[in-house]
mmCIF file of C-alpha atoms in Angstrom:
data_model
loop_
_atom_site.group_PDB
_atom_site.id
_atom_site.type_symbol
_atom_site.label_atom_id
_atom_site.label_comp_id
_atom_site.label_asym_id
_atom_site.label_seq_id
_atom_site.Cartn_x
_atom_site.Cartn_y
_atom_site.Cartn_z
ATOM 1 C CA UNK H 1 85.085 140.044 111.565
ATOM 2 C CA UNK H 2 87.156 141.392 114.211
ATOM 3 C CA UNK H 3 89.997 144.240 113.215
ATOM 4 C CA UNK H 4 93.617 142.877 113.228
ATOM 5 C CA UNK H 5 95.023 146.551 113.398
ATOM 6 C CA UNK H 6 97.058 146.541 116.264
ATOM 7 C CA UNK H 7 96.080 149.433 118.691
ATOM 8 C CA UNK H 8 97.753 152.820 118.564
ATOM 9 C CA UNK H 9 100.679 153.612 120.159
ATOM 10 C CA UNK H 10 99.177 157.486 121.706
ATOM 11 C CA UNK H 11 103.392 158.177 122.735
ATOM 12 C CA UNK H 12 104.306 157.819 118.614
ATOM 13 C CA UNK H 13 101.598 160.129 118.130
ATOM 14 C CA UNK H 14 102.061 162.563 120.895
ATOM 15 C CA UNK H 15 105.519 163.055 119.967
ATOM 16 C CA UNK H 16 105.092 163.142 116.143
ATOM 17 C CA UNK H 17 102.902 166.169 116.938
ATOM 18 C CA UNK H 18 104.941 167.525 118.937
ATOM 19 C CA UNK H 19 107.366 167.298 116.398
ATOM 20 C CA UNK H 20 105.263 169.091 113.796
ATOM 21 C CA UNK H 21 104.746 172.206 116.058
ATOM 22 C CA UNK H 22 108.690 172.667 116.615
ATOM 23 C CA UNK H 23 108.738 171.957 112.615
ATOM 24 C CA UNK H 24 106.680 174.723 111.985
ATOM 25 C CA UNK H 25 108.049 177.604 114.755
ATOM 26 C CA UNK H 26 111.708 176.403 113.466
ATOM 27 C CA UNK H 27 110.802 176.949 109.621
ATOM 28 C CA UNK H 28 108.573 180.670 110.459
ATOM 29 C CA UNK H 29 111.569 182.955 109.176
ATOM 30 C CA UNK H 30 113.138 185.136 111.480
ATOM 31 C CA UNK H 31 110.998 183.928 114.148
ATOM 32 C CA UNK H 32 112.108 184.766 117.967
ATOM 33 C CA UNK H 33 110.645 181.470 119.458
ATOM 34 C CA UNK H 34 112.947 179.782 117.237
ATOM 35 C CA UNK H 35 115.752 180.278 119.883
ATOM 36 C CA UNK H 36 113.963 178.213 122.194
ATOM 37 C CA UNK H 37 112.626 175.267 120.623
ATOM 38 C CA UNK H 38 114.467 172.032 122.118
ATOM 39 C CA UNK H 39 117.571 171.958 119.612
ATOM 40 C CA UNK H 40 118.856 175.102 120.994
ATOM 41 C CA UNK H 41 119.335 173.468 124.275
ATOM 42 C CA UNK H 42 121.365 170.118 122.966
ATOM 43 C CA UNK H 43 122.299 168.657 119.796
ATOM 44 C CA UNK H 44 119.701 166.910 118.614
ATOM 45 C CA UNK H 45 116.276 168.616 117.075
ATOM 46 C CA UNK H 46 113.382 167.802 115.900
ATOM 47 C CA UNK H 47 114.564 166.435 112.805
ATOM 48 C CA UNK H 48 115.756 163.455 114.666
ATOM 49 C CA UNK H 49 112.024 162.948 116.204
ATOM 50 C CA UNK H 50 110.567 163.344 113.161
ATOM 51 C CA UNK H 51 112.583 160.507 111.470
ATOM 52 C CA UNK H 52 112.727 157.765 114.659
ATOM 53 C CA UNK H 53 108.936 158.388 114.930
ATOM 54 C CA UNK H 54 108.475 157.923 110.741
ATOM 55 C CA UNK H 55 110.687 154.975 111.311
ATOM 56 C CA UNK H 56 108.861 153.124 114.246
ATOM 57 C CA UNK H 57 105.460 154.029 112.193
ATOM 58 C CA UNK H 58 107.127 152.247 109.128
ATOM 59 C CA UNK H 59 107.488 149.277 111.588
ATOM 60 C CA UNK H 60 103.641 149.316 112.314
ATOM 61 C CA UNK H 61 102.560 150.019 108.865
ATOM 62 C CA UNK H 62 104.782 147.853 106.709
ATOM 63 C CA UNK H 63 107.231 145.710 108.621
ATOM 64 C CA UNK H 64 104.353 143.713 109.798
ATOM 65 C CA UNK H 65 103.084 143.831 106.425
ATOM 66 C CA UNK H 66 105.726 141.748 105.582
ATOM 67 C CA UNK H 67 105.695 139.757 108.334
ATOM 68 C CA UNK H 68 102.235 138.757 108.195
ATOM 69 C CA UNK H 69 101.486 139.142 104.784
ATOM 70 C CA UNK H 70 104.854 138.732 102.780
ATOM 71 C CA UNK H 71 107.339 140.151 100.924
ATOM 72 C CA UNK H 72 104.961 141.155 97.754
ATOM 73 C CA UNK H 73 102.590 142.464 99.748
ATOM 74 C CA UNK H 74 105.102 144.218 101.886
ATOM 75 C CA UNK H 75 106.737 145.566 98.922
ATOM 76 C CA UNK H 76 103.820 146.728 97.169
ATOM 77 C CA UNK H 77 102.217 148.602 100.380
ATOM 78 C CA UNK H 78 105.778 150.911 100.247
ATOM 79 C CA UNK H 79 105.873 151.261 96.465
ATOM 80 C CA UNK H 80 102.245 152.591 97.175
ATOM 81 C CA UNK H 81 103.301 154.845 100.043
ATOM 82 C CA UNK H 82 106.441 155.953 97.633
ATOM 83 C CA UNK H 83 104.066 156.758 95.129
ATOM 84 C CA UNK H 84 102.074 158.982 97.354
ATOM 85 C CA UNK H 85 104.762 160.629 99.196
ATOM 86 C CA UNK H 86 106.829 161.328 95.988
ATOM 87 C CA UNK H 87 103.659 163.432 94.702
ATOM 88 C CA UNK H 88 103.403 165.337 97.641
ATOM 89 C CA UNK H 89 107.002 166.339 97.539
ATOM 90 C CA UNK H 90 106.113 167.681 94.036
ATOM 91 C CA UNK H 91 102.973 169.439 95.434
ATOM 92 C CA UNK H 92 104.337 171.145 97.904
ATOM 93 C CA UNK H 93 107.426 172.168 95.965
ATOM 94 C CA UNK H 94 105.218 173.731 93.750
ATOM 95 C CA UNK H 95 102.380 175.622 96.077
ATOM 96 C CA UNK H 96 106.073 176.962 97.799
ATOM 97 C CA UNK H 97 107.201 177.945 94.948
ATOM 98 C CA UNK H 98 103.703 179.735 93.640
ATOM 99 C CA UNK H 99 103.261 181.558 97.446
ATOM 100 C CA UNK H 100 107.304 182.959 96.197
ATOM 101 C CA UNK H 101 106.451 184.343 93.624
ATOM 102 C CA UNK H 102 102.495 185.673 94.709
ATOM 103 C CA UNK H 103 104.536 187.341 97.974
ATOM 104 C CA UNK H 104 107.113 188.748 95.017
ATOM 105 C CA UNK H 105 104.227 190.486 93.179
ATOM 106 C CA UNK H 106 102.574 191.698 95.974
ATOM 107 C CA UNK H 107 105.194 193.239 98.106
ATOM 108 C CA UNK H 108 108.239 193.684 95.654
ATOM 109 C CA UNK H 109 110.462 190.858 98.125
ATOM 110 C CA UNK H 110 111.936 188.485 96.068
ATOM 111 C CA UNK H 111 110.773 185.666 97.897
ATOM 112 C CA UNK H 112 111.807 182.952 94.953
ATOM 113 C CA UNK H 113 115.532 184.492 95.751
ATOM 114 C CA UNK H 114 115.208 183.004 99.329
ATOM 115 C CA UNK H 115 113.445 180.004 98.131
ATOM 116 C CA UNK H 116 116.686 179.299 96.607
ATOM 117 C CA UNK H 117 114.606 179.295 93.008
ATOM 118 C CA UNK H 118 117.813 181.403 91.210
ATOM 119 C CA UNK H 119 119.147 178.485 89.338
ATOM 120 C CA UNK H 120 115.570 176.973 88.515
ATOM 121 C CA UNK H 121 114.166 180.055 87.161
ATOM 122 C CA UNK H 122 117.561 180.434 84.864
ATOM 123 C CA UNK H 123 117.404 176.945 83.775
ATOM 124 C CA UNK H 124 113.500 176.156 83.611
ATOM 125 C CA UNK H 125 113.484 172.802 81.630
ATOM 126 C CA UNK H 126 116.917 171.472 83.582
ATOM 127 C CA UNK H 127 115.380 172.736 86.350
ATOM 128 C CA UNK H 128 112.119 170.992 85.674
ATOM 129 C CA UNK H 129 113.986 167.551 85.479
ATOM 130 C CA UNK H 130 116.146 168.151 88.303
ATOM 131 C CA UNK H 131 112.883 169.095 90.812
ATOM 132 C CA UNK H 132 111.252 165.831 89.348
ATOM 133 C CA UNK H 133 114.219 163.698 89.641
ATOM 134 C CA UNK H 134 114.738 165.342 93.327
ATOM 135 C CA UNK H 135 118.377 166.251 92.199
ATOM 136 C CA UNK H 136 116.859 170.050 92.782
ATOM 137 C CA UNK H 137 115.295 170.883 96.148
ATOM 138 C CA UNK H 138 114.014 174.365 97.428
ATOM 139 C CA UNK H 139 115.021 175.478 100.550
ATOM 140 C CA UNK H 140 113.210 174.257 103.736
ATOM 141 C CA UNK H 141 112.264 171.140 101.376
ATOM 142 C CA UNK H 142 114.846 168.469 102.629
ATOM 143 C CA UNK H 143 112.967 165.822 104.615
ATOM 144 C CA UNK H 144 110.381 164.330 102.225
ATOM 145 C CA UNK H 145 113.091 163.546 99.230
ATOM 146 C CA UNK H 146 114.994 161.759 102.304
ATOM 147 C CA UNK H 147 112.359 159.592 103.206
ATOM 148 C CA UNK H 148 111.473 158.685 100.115
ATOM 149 C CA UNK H 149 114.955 156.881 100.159
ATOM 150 C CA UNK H 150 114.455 155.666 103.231
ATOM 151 C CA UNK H 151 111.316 153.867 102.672
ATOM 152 C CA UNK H 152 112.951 152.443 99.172
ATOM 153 C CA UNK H 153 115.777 151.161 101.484
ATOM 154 C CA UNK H 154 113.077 149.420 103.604
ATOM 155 C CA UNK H 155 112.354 146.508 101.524
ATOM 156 C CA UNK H 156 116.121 145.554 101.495
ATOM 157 C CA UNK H 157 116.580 145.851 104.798
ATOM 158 C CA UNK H 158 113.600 143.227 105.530
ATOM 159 C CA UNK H 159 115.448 140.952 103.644
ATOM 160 C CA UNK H 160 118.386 141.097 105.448
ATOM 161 C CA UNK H 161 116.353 140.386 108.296
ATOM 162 C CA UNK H 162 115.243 137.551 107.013
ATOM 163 C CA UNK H 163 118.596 135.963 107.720
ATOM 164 C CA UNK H 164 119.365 137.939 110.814
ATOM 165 C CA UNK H 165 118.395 141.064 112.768
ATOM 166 C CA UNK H 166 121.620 141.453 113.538
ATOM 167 C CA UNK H 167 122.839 140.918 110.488
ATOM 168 C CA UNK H 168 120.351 144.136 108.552
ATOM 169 C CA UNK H 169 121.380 146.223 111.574
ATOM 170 C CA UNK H 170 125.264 145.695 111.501
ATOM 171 C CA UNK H 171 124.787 146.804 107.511
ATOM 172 C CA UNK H 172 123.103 149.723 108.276
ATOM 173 C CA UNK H 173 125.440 150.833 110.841
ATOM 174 C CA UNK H 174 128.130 149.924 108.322
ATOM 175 C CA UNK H 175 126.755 152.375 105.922
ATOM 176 C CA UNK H 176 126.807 155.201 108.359
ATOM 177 C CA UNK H 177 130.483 154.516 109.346
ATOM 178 C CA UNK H 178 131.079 155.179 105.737
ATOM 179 C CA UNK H 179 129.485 158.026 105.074
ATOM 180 C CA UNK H 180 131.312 159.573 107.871
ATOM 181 C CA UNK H 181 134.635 158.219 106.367
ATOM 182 C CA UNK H 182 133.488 159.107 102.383
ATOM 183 C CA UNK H 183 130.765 161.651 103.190
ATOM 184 C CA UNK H 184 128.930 159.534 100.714
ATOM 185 C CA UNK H 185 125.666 161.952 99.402
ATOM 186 C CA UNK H 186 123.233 162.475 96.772
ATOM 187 C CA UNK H 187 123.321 165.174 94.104
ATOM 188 C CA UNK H 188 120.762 168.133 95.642
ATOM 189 C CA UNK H 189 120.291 171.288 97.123
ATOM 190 C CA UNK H 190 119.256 174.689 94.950
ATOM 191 C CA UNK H 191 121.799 174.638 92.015
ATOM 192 C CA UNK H 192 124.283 171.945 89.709
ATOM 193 C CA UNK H 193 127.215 170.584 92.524
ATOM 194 C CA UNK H 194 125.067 170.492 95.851
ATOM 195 C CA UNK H 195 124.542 168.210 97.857
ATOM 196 C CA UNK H 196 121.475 166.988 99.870
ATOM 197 C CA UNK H 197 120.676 168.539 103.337
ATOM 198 C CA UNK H 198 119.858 164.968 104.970
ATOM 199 C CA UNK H 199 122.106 162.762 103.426
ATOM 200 C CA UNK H 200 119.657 159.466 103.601
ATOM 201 C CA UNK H 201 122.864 156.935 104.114
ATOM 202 C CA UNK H 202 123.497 158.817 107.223
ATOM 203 C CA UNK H 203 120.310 159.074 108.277
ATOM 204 C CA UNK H 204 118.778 155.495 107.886
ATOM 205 C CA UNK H 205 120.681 154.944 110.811
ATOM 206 C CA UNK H 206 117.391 157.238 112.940
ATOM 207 C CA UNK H 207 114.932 155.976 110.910
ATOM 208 C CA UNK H 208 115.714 152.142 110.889
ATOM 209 C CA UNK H 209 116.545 153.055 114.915
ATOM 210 C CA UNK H 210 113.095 153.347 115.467
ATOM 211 C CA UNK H 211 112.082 150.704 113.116
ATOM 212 C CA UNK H 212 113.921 147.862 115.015
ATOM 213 C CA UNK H 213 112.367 149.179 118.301
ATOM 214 C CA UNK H 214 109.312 148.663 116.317
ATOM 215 C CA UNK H 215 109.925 145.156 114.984
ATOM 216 C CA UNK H 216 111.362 144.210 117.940
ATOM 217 C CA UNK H 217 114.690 143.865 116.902
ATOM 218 C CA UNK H 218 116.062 145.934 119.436
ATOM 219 C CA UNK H 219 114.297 145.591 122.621
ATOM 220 C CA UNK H 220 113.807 149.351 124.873
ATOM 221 C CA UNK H 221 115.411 149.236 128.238
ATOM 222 C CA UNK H 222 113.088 149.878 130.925
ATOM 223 C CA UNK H 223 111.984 152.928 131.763
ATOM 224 C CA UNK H 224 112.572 153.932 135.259
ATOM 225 C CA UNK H 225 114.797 156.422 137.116
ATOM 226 C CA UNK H 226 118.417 154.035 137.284
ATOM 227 C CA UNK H 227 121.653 154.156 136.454
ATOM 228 C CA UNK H 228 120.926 154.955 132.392
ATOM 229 C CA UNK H 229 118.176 157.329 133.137
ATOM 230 C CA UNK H 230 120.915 159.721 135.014
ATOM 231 C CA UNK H 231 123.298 158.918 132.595
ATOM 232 C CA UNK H 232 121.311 160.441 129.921
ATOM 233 C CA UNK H 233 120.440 163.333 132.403
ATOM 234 C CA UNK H 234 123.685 164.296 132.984
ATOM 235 C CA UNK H 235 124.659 164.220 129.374
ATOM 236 C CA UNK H 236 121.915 166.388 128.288
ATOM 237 C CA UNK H 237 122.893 168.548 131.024
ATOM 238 C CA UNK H 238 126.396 168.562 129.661
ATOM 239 C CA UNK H 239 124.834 169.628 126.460
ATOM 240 C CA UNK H 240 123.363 172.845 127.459
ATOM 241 C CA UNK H 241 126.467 174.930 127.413
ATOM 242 C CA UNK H 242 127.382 173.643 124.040
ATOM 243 C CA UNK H 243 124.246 174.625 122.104
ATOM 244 C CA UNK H 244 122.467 177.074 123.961
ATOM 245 C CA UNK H 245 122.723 180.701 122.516
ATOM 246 C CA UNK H 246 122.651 182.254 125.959
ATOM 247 C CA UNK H 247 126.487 180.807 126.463
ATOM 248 C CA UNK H 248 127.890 180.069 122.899
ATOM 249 C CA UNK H 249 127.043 183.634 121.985
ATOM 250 C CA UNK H 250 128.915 185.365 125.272
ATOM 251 C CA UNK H 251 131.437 182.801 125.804
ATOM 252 C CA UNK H 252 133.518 182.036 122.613
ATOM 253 C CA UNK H 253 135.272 178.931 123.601
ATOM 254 C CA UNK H 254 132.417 177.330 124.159
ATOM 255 C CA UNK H 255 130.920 178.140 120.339
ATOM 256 C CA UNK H 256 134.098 177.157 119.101
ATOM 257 C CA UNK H 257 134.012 173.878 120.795
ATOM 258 C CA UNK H 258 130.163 173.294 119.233
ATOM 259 C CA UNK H 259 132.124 173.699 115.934
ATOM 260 C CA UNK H 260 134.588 171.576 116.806
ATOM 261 C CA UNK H 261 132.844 168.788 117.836
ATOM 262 C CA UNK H 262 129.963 168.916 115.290
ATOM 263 C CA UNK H 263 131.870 169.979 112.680
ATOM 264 C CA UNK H 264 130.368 171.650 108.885
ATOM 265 C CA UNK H 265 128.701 168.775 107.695
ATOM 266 C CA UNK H 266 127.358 166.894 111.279
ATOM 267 C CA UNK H 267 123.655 167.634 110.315
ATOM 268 C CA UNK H 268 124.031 166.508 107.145
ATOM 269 C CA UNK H 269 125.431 163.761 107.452
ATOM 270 C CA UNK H 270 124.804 162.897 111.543
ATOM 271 C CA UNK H 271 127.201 163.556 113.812
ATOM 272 C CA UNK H 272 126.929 160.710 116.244
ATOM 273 C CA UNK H 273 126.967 163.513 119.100
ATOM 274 C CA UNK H 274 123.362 164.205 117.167
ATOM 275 C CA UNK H 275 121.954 160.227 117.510
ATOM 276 C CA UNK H 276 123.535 159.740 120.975
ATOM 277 C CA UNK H 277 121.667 163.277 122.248
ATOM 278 C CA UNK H 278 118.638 162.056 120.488
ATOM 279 C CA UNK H 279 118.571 158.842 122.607
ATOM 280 C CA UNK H 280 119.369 160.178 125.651
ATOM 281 C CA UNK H 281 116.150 162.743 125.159
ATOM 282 C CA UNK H 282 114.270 159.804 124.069
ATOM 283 C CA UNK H 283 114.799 157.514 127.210
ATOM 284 C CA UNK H 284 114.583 160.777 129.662
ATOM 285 C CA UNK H 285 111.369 161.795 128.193
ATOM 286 C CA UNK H 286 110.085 158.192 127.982
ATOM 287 C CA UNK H 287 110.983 158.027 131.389
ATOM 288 C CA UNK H 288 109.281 160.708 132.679
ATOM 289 C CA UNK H 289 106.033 160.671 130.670
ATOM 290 C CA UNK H 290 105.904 156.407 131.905
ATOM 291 C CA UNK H 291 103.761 157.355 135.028
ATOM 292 C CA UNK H 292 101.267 159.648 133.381
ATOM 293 C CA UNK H 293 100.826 157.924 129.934
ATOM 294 C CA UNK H 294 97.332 157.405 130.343
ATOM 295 C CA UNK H 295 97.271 161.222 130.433
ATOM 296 C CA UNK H 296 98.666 162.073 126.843
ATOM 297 C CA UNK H 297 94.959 161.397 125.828
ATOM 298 C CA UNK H 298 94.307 164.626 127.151
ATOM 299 C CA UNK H 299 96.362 166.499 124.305
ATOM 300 C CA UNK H 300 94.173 165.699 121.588
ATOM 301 C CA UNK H 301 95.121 168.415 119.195
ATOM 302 C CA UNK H 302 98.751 167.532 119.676
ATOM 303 C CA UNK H 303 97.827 163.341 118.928
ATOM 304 C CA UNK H 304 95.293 164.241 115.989
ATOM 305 C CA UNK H 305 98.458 166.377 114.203
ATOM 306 C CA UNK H 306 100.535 163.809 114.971
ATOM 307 C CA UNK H 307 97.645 160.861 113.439
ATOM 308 C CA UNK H 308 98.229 162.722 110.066
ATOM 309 C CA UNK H 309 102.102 163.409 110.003
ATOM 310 C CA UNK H 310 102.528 163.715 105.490
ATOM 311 C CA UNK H 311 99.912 166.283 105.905
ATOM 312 C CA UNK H 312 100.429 168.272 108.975
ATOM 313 C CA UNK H 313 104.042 168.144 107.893
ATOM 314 C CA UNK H 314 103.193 169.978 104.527
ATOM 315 C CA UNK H 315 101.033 172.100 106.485
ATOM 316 C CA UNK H 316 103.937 173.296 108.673
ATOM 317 C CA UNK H 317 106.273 174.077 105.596
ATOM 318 C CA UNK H 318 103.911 175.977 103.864
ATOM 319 C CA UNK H 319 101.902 177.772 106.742
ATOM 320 C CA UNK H 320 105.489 179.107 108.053
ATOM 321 C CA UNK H 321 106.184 180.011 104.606
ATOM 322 C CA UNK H 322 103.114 182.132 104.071
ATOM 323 C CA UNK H 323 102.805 183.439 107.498
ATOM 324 C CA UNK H 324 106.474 185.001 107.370
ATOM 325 C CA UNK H 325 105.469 187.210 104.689
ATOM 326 C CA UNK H 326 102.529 188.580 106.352
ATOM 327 C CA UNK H 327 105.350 189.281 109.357
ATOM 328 C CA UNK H 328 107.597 190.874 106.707
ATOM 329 C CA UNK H 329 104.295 192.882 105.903
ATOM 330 C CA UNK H 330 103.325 193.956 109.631
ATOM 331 C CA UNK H 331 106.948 193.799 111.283
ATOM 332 C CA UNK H 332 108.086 190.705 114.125
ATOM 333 C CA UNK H 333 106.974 192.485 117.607
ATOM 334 C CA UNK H 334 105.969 190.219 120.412
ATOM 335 C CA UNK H 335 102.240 190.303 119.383
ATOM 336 C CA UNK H 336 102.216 189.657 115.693
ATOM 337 C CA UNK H 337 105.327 186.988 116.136
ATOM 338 C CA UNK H 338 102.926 185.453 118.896
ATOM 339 C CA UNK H 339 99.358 185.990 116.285
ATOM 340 C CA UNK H 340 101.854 184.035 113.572
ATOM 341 C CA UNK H 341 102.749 181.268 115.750
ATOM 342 C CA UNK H 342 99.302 180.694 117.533
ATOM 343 C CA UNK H 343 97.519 181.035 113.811
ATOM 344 C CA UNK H 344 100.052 178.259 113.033
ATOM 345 C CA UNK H 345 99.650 175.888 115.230
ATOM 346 C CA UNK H 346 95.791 176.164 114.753
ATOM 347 C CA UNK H 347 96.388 175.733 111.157
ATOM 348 C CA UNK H 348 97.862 172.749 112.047
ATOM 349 C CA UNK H 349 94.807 171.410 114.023
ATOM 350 C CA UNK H 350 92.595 172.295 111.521
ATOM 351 C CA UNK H 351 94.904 170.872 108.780
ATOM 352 C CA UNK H 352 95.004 167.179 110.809
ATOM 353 C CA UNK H 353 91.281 167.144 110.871
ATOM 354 C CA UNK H 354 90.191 167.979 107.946
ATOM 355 C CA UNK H 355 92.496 165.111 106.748
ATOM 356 C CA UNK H 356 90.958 162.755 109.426
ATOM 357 C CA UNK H 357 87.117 163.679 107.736
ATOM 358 C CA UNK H 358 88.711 162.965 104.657
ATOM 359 C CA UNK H 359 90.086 159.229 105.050
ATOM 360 C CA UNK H 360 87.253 158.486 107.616
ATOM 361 C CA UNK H 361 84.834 159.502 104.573
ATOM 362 C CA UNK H 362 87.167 157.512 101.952
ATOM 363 C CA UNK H 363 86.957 154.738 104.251
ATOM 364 C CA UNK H 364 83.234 154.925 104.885
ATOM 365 C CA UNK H 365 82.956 155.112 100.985
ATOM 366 C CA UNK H 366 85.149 151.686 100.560
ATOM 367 C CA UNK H 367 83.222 150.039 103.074
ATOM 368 C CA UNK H 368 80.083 149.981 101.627
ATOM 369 C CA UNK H 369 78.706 147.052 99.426
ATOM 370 C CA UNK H 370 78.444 147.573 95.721
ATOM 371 C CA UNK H 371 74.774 148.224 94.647
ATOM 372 C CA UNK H 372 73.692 144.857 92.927
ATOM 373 C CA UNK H 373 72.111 145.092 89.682
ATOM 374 C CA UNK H 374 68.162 144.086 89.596
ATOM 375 C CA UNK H 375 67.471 140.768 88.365
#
């Protein structure tokens, strides 16, 4: 029988892996690139990327699940994927935690301290319940615990779409509008009265972005050089000065003015200066990349990273994790800060295929017929 799986999209996967390697230099501590990765030059980051791209993938993986399949099936392929990416969250909170406190022994820095582990390691058994009921979340940990309300949104919002498109997008738009009237959050962070980094009601509004450009309930413009293109050129343009160390840090006015407009909680709870910069990237880089697409085959290792997003993403978080204490160890000159962010993004290669061996062995495993008892 022939496959139904729709083909690939190699731009989702390009820029997921792109997104992993920016991921990774921006969570090395103390790390010099780290003042040029993309988000120093405009308000957006990778952050955004990373949750438009997990979006539109959503679309692929489950809204046409759904679609095709219906709603039980739908809703039991993200309850599986919940499952899965709950458990990870847990996993990596823990190896994070265990590389704290094996740096801690071995070179006297309390690591846990900067893990944000204080409160935890005071209060083990509430501590224990909030990390499992993701009311507690280390530092650099954010994203996963976000998703995971994201995807349990996702059945909801199918329903709404059920009656209208427009109807599941105008309520998710709703809910952002409120957040930035109630800054409406979820209990979090490293101690009792945070907050969470990415508040997911904020958020959703990336996410399910990318998952109606998915579905199809929002249709792309086209991607050529006219009046939007330059638009969105200018803008980012406009941008520059705002973000980009080189003038907020000798020109005070203009850092003041970043404050202004983004204010203390815009990440957290996005700033639409943040979705609107996104877009505009999007649609320039889209633009750009239209001619040549046939050429992203060329950057395999970025695609195969981006092919296994849950665990390159781990990867990232831990690898920068473990790789800033061996800087801490040697000292951040150009050549080790260069060894620690070349070792990384191998690790990351290396990481994505071993995981690609792994499910093309599970899958070889499922695939063959069940040995038939002799009669």
């Amino acid at each position: 029988m022939a496959s139904t799986r729709s083909p690939r999209d190699e731009r989702l996967d390009f820029f997921r892996g792109l997104a992993m390697f920016v991921i990774f230099v921006a969570h090395l501590p103390d790390n010099p690139w780290f003042g040029f990765i993309p988000a120093r030059f405009g308000f957006s980051s990778a952050a955004e990327l990373f949750v438009f791209c997990s979006g539109l993938a959503s679309a692929y993986a489950f809204g046409r699940v759904f679609r095709r399949q219906g709603f039980g099936a739908g809703l039991f392929s993200v309850l599986s994927r919940l499952w899965q990416v709950y458990w990870a969250h847990i996993g990596l909170a823990l190896v994070m935690m265990a590389l704290s406190v094996a740096g801690w022994k071995l070179t006297g820095t309390d690591y846990p301290a900067r893990l944000g582990l204080g409160w935890f390691y005071r209060e083990p058994g509430e501590g224990l319940f909030a990390l499992m009921t993701l009311t507690f979340t280390p530092a650099f940990l954010d994203i996963l615990p976000m998703y995971l309300v994201l995807l349990a949104m996702l059945p909801l919002v199918m329903l709404a779409g059920r009656v209208s498109p427009i109807l599941a997008m105008g309520a998710l738009l709703a809910l952002w509008i409120i957040v930035q009237a109630t800054h409406l959050n979820l209990p979090g962070g490293q101690g009792p009265g945070g907050m969470w980094f990415f508040n997911p009601f904020a958020w959703q509004l990336v996410f399910f972005t990318g998952f109606a450009f998915g579905l199809g309930w929002l249709k792309a413009p086209p991607f050529e050089k006219g009046a939007l293109f330059w638009l969105c050129v200018a803008f980012l343009v406009a941008s520059v000065p705002l973000n980009f160390w080189g003038f907020t840090q000798n020109i005070p006015a203009l850092g003041a003015a970043h404050e202004r407009l983004i204010g203390a909680d815009g990440k957290t709870n996005l700033n639409p200066l943040l979705y609107i910069h996104f877009l505009a990237s999007a649609h320039v880089a889209l633009t750009l990349i239209e001619p040549h697409r046939a050429r992203l085959a060329a950057f395999r290792p970025i695609i195969e990273v981006g092919q296994q997003a849950l665990a390159t993403f781990m990867a990232s978080i831990a690898l920068a994790w473990g790789l800033g204490m061996v800087l801490d160890v040697t000292g951040r000159d150009g050549l080790t800060t260069t060894f620690a962010n070349l070792a990384g993004f191998a690790g990351l290669v290396a990481v994505a295929r071993l995981a690609k061996r792994y499910k093309s062995a599970k899958d070889e495993r499922a695939a063959k017929p069940a040995i038939q008892p002799a009669k």
